[in-house]
Amino acid sequence: MFTQFFTSNLDVVFMIYGLSFVIMAVSILIQPRKESIFILSDILWILAGFGLTHGLNEWLDMFGIIAIKGGGKDSDLFNFVRLIVLAVSYLFLFEFGRRLLLLKIKKYLSGWFTLSLCFLTVTFMLVSSQERSIWARYFLGFPGALFSAVGFIYYYRDNKTILKPFKVRRFFLLAGVSLVVYSLLGGLVVPKAGFFPASILNNTSFLKLIGIPVQVFRAICAALLAWAVWNILGIFNWEIMYKLKSSQVQINAVKTYVDNIVRSIGDCLIVVNPKAKIMAVNKATCELLGYEEEELITKPVQELLQEESPFTGARLEALAKDDYFKNCELTCVSKMKIEIPVL
């Protein structure tokens, strides 16, 4: 019953399978990670590359099934495109796993390792007379998913002190477990071929043994991985909020420092904004004019001057553009309407 149901609706499985990886990729790409303290942020774009390309691969498989259901058939060009997209997606996964593991293990994981496996994969694809996608799964997909799984576990362990308050341990563990299972289902369970181990461990034998297509379990792994990565990305949201709060604290500290300087200056000091409204005054100004500080804040500075203020019109615009004037004689008017000449 289950076998017939999933086999008949395999196109829906591929749709969900691909959607899970695409959602994971988009969530990574839209997440602000610039200047993050977490080194993981520098390589997550590679995982996003895997998500987009592998999601596309599954959707191509979906369209292939739909075409067959409609009485059509796959073309050689269509199959070639699917093969290339699959290989590229597993290359992204392998490179992400290599770089993630490289944070822990420096030796033996240079870029030449990736190039060597790519060369090996392409060579076997070209000379093979059987299903060529097998080699991308064997040489790139299986080790790539396994490397990524181990890398996630190591990353959390090495950064446990920083990550523990975020309570993301279970999500790093879930990502690792999902990738381990996916490495087996996506990297070792391959289309049937006439050589070992593909002759024994393949999609057909898996279906006979379990009764459910392997793609269903791959889709579950993809959904669990996407959910884990989504929650792991929460550490960057926390980091942004922390930086904003720290910046606000620093701004407040600077403002308090400047306000203290303004208030402690012996000469009268009035700070106005570009609209000539008073933003700050010091104690000397309040004593001279007889106002309380609260009475002067947001008050137009012209109301304190007897004659036309230089803090209007073109003069004010010039001041706002880093111009200045000095030795300007004015007459201030105090709260008690006493005229006070000032320079």
XYZ file of C-alpha atoms in Angstrom:
343
model
C 0.000 0.000 0.000
C 2.718 2.453 1.024
C 4.892 1.338 -1.874
C 2.171 2.030 -4.415
C 1.241 5.362 -2.806
C 4.770 6.807 -2.747
C 5.706 5.371 -6.131
C 2.625 6.950 -7.702
C 3.319 10.307 -6.059
C 7.079 10.432 -6.427
C 6.812 13.781 -8.207
C 5.299 15.286 -5.030
C 8.153 13.782 -2.998
C 10.691 15.408 -5.318
C 8.849 18.734 -5.037
C 9.039 18.660 -1.220
C 12.604 17.352 -1.370
C 13.763 20.231 -3.558
C 11.724 22.837 -1.700
C 13.376 21.925 1.604
C 16.850 22.541 0.203
C 15.825 25.772 -1.543
C 14.274 27.130 1.667
C 17.503 26.308 3.498
C 19.550 28.111 0.848
C 17.348 31.220 0.805
C 17.344 31.442 4.606
C 21.148 31.435 4.541
C 21.447 34.014 1.770
C 19.031 36.521 3.326
C 20.573 36.223 6.792
C 22.908 39.199 7.534
C 26.273 37.765 8.563
C 28.719 40.572 7.717
C 31.611 40.926 10.183
C 30.257 38.110 12.333
C 32.429 36.679 15.096
C 31.342 33.189 14.029
C 33.735 31.725 11.452
C 30.888 29.543 10.218
C 29.439 32.638 8.541
C 32.304 32.723 6.020
C 31.416 29.363 4.448
C 27.639 29.142 4.802
C 27.262 30.547 1.279
C 28.693 27.252 -0.007
C 25.969 25.315 1.809
C 23.464 27.711 0.234
C 24.985 26.873 -3.154
C 24.378 23.196 -2.455
C 20.808 23.898 -1.379
C 19.951 25.856 -4.527
C 21.561 23.488 -7.013
C 20.398 20.278 -5.346
C 16.899 21.682 -4.957
C 16.964 22.449 -8.671
C 18.127 18.897 -9.366
C 15.181 17.426 -7.463
C 12.755 19.695 -9.294
C 14.246 18.576 -12.611
C 13.585 14.992 -11.523
C 10.039 16.053 -10.641
C 9.492 17.552 -14.102
C 10.933 14.394 -15.651
C 8.383 12.241 -13.806
C 5.557 14.604 -14.753
C 6.631 14.428 -18.391
C 6.664 10.620 -18.309
C 3.206 10.569 -16.678
C 1.994 12.779 -19.518
C 3.238 10.310 -22.097
C 6.512 12.050 -22.887
C 10.086 10.893 -22.327
C 13.416 12.270 -21.182
C 15.698 13.747 -23.802
C 19.474 13.289 -23.814
C 19.936 17.019 -23.255
C 17.564 17.000 -20.280
C 19.409 14.056 -18.721
C 22.756 15.751 -19.332
C 21.568 18.936 -17.587
C 20.322 16.889 -14.625
C 23.669 15.125 -14.396
C 25.643 18.378 -14.409
C 23.375 20.034 -11.838
C 23.614 16.980 -9.568
C 27.417 16.891 -9.824
C 27.737 20.625 -9.140
C 25.428 20.375 -6.133
C 27.504 17.594 -4.589
C 30.650 19.582 -5.330
C 29.198 22.435 -3.253
C 28.350 19.989 -0.458
C 31.809 18.447 -0.499
C 33.557 21.813 -0.465
C 31.375 23.032 2.405
C 32.171 19.895 4.397
C 35.869 20.175 3.617
C 36.093 23.812 4.713
C 33.972 23.196 7.806
C 36.174 20.281 8.803
C 39.228 22.352 7.909
C 38.442 24.559 10.908
C 39.344 21.549 13.058
C 41.634 19.397 10.921
C 44.229 21.330 8.930
C 46.164 18.416 7.506
C 45.199 16.459 4.358
C 42.240 18.714 3.485
C 43.772 21.232 1.097
C 42.017 22.464 -2.021
C 43.907 19.840 -4.031
C 41.758 17.212 -2.356
C 38.624 18.723 -3.896
C 40.277 19.070 -7.313
C 41.454 15.449 -7.217
C 37.979 14.133 -6.449
C 36.465 16.347 -9.145
C 38.940 14.969 -11.672
C 38.175 11.414 -10.543
C 34.420 12.022 -10.790
C 34.597 13.522 -14.277
C 36.890 10.737 -15.474
C 34.563 7.970 -14.299
C 31.568 9.811 -15.744
C 33.220 9.981 -19.148
C 34.404 6.366 -19.316
C 31.383 4.769 -17.626
C 28.863 2.972 -19.800
C 26.295 2.844 -16.993
C 24.425 5.454 -14.928
C 26.887 8.339 -14.663
C 25.273 10.042 -11.667
C 26.556 7.199 -9.487
C 30.066 8.583 -9.519
C 29.039 12.052 -8.324
C 27.226 10.374 -5.425
C 30.130 8.078 -4.557
C 33.033 10.510 -4.871
C 31.424 13.811 -3.852
C 28.003 13.303 -2.277
C 28.883 10.597 0.233
C 32.114 12.132 1.623
C 30.695 15.674 1.339
C 27.679 14.919 3.527
C 29.842 12.950 5.954
C 32.431 15.734 6.215
C 29.660 18.282 6.774
C 28.112 16.156 9.524
C 31.386 15.756 11.386
C 32.180 19.431 10.800
C 28.926 20.597 12.412
C 29.580 18.446 15.481
C 33.186 19.624 15.812
C 32.184 23.262 15.294
C 29.731 23.196 18.162
C 32.160 21.385 20.423
C 34.977 23.849 19.720
C 32.688 26.869 20.207
C 30.596 25.450 23.021
C 31.371 28.290 25.417
C 29.972 30.911 23.015
C 27.127 28.823 21.602
C 25.802 27.230 24.796
C 23.695 30.263 25.891
C 21.816 30.134 22.545
C 20.629 26.565 23.198
C 21.450 25.437 19.661
C 23.264 22.230 20.581
C 20.338 20.057 19.514
C 20.199 21.787 16.133
C 23.904 21.244 15.432
C 23.386 17.623 16.468
C 20.296 17.327 14.269
C 22.209 18.785 11.309
C 24.988 16.259 11.902
C 22.655 13.264 12.194
C 20.606 14.339 9.166
C 23.746 14.642 7.069
C 25.093 11.260 8.212
C 21.862 9.558 7.188
C 21.785 11.580 3.977
C 25.359 10.567 3.164
C 24.216 6.934 3.201
C 20.889 7.410 1.424
C 22.084 9.963 -1.109
C 25.684 8.861 -1.527
C 25.580 5.057 -1.332
C 22.022 4.150 -2.351
C 22.381 4.785 -6.075
C 20.691 3.694 -9.313
C 21.226 0.001 -10.014
C 24.367 -0.843 -12.002
C 26.330 -3.917 -12.958
C 29.230 -3.444 -10.535
C 29.690 -3.624 -6.770
C 28.354 -2.041 -4.605
C 25.748 -0.533 -6.951
C 24.668 -4.035 -7.971
C 23.618 -4.793 -4.373
C 22.960 -1.442 -2.680
C 20.748 0.567 -4.979
C 17.353 2.241 -5.299
C 15.662 -0.981 -6.405
C 17.015 -3.156 -3.585
C 16.167 -0.438 -1.064
C 12.563 -0.330 -2.302
C 12.241 -4.118 -2.094
C 13.687 -4.189 1.422
C 11.933 -1.190 2.981
C 8.866 -0.899 0.780
C 9.249 2.887 0.448
C 11.367 4.690 -2.201
C 14.680 6.013 -0.889
C 13.742 9.496 -2.135
C 11.117 9.741 0.618
C 13.772 9.325 3.312
C 16.104 11.713 1.509
C 13.312 14.308 1.527
C 12.852 13.806 5.279
C 16.592 14.323 5.809
C 16.459 17.478 3.670
C 13.550 18.879 5.700
C 15.279 18.119 9.016
C 18.545 19.664 7.802
C 16.730 22.795 6.598
C 14.993 23.133 9.967
C 18.279 22.656 11.847
C 20.111 25.221 9.720
C 17.206 27.684 10.085
C 17.549 27.518 13.872
C 21.347 27.652 13.771
C 21.093 30.912 11.837
C 19.426 32.378 14.922
C 22.880 32.937 16.430
C 23.451 35.689 13.848
C 20.200 37.418 14.829
C 21.364 37.401 18.434
C 24.731 38.783 17.374
C 23.082 41.656 15.481
C 20.896 42.510 18.478
C 23.911 42.361 20.776
C 25.879 44.724 18.534
C 22.936 47.127 18.328
C 22.579 47.164 22.103
C 26.335 47.646 22.530
C 26.287 50.508 20.015
C 23.365 52.118 21.820
C 25.205 51.862 25.126
C 28.267 53.492 23.556
C 26.143 56.247 21.977
C 24.467 56.946 25.301
C 27.845 57.041 27.031
C 29.222 59.517 24.475
C 26.070 61.638 24.707
C 26.324 61.741 28.481
C 30.005 62.653 28.221
C 29.310 65.479 25.757
C 26.351 66.734 27.805
C 28.560 66.902 30.877
C 31.138 68.915 28.942
C 28.460 71.292 27.627
C 27.029 71.883 31.084
C 30.418 72.461 32.682
C 31.658 75.147 30.232
C 31.964 78.521 31.984
C 30.877 80.630 29.010
C 27.324 80.553 27.730
C 26.714 77.784 25.203
C 23.599 77.112 23.152
C 23.402 74.120 20.794
C 20.875 74.381 17.952
C 19.803 71.941 15.244
C 19.580 72.782 11.501
C 16.083 74.173 12.115
C 17.461 76.647 14.689
C 15.724 74.951 17.607
C 17.634 74.684 20.860
C 18.842 71.156 21.592
C 21.071 71.827 24.609
C 22.199 74.658 26.877
C 24.667 74.863 29.727
C 24.278 76.190 33.247
C 25.865 79.572 32.417
C 23.203 80.241 29.764
C 20.351 79.414 32.143
C 21.817 81.711 34.834
C 22.318 84.578 32.358
C 18.844 84.406 30.810
C 16.902 83.300 33.885
C 15.433 80.167 32.294
C 15.345 76.564 33.448
C 17.012 74.154 31.052
C 13.686 72.419 30.287
C 12.142 75.743 29.209
C 14.772 76.315 26.551
C 14.964 72.840 24.976
C 13.219 72.794 21.517
C 12.584 76.562 21.800
C 13.435 78.547 18.599
C 16.691 80.373 19.274
C 15.279 83.517 17.595
C 13.009 84.035 20.603
C 16.091 84.750 22.728
C 17.408 87.456 20.395
C 16.217 91.033 20.003
C 17.228 91.539 16.396
C 17.079 89.226 13.392
C 18.984 86.063 14.172
C 21.929 84.938 12.062
C 20.622 81.425 12.715
C 18.045 81.675 9.940
C 17.822 81.356 6.175
C 20.992 81.252 4.119
C 23.283 81.879 7.116
C 21.946 78.818 8.897
C 22.252 76.716 5.751
C 25.858 77.866 5.405
C 26.556 76.907 9.009
C 25.071 73.460 8.388
C 27.629 73.040 5.574
C 30.612 73.486 7.889
C 30.788 77.267 7.433
C 31.218 79.521 10.468
C 31.049 83.131 11.657
C 32.532 84.909 14.653
C 32.616 88.301 16.416
C 28.920 88.766 15.771
C 27.330 91.291 18.142
C 23.806 90.407 19.259
C 21.385 91.359 21.995
C 19.809 88.538 23.991
C 16.525 88.934 25.830
C 16.191 87.255 29.218
C 13.061 85.692 30.630
C 12.448 88.958 32.537
C 12.719 90.886 29.204
C 16.099 92.338 30.120
C 18.295 93.100 27.124
C 21.771 91.617 27.404
C 24.452 92.491 24.780
C 26.574 89.497 23.779
C 29.386 88.739 21.390
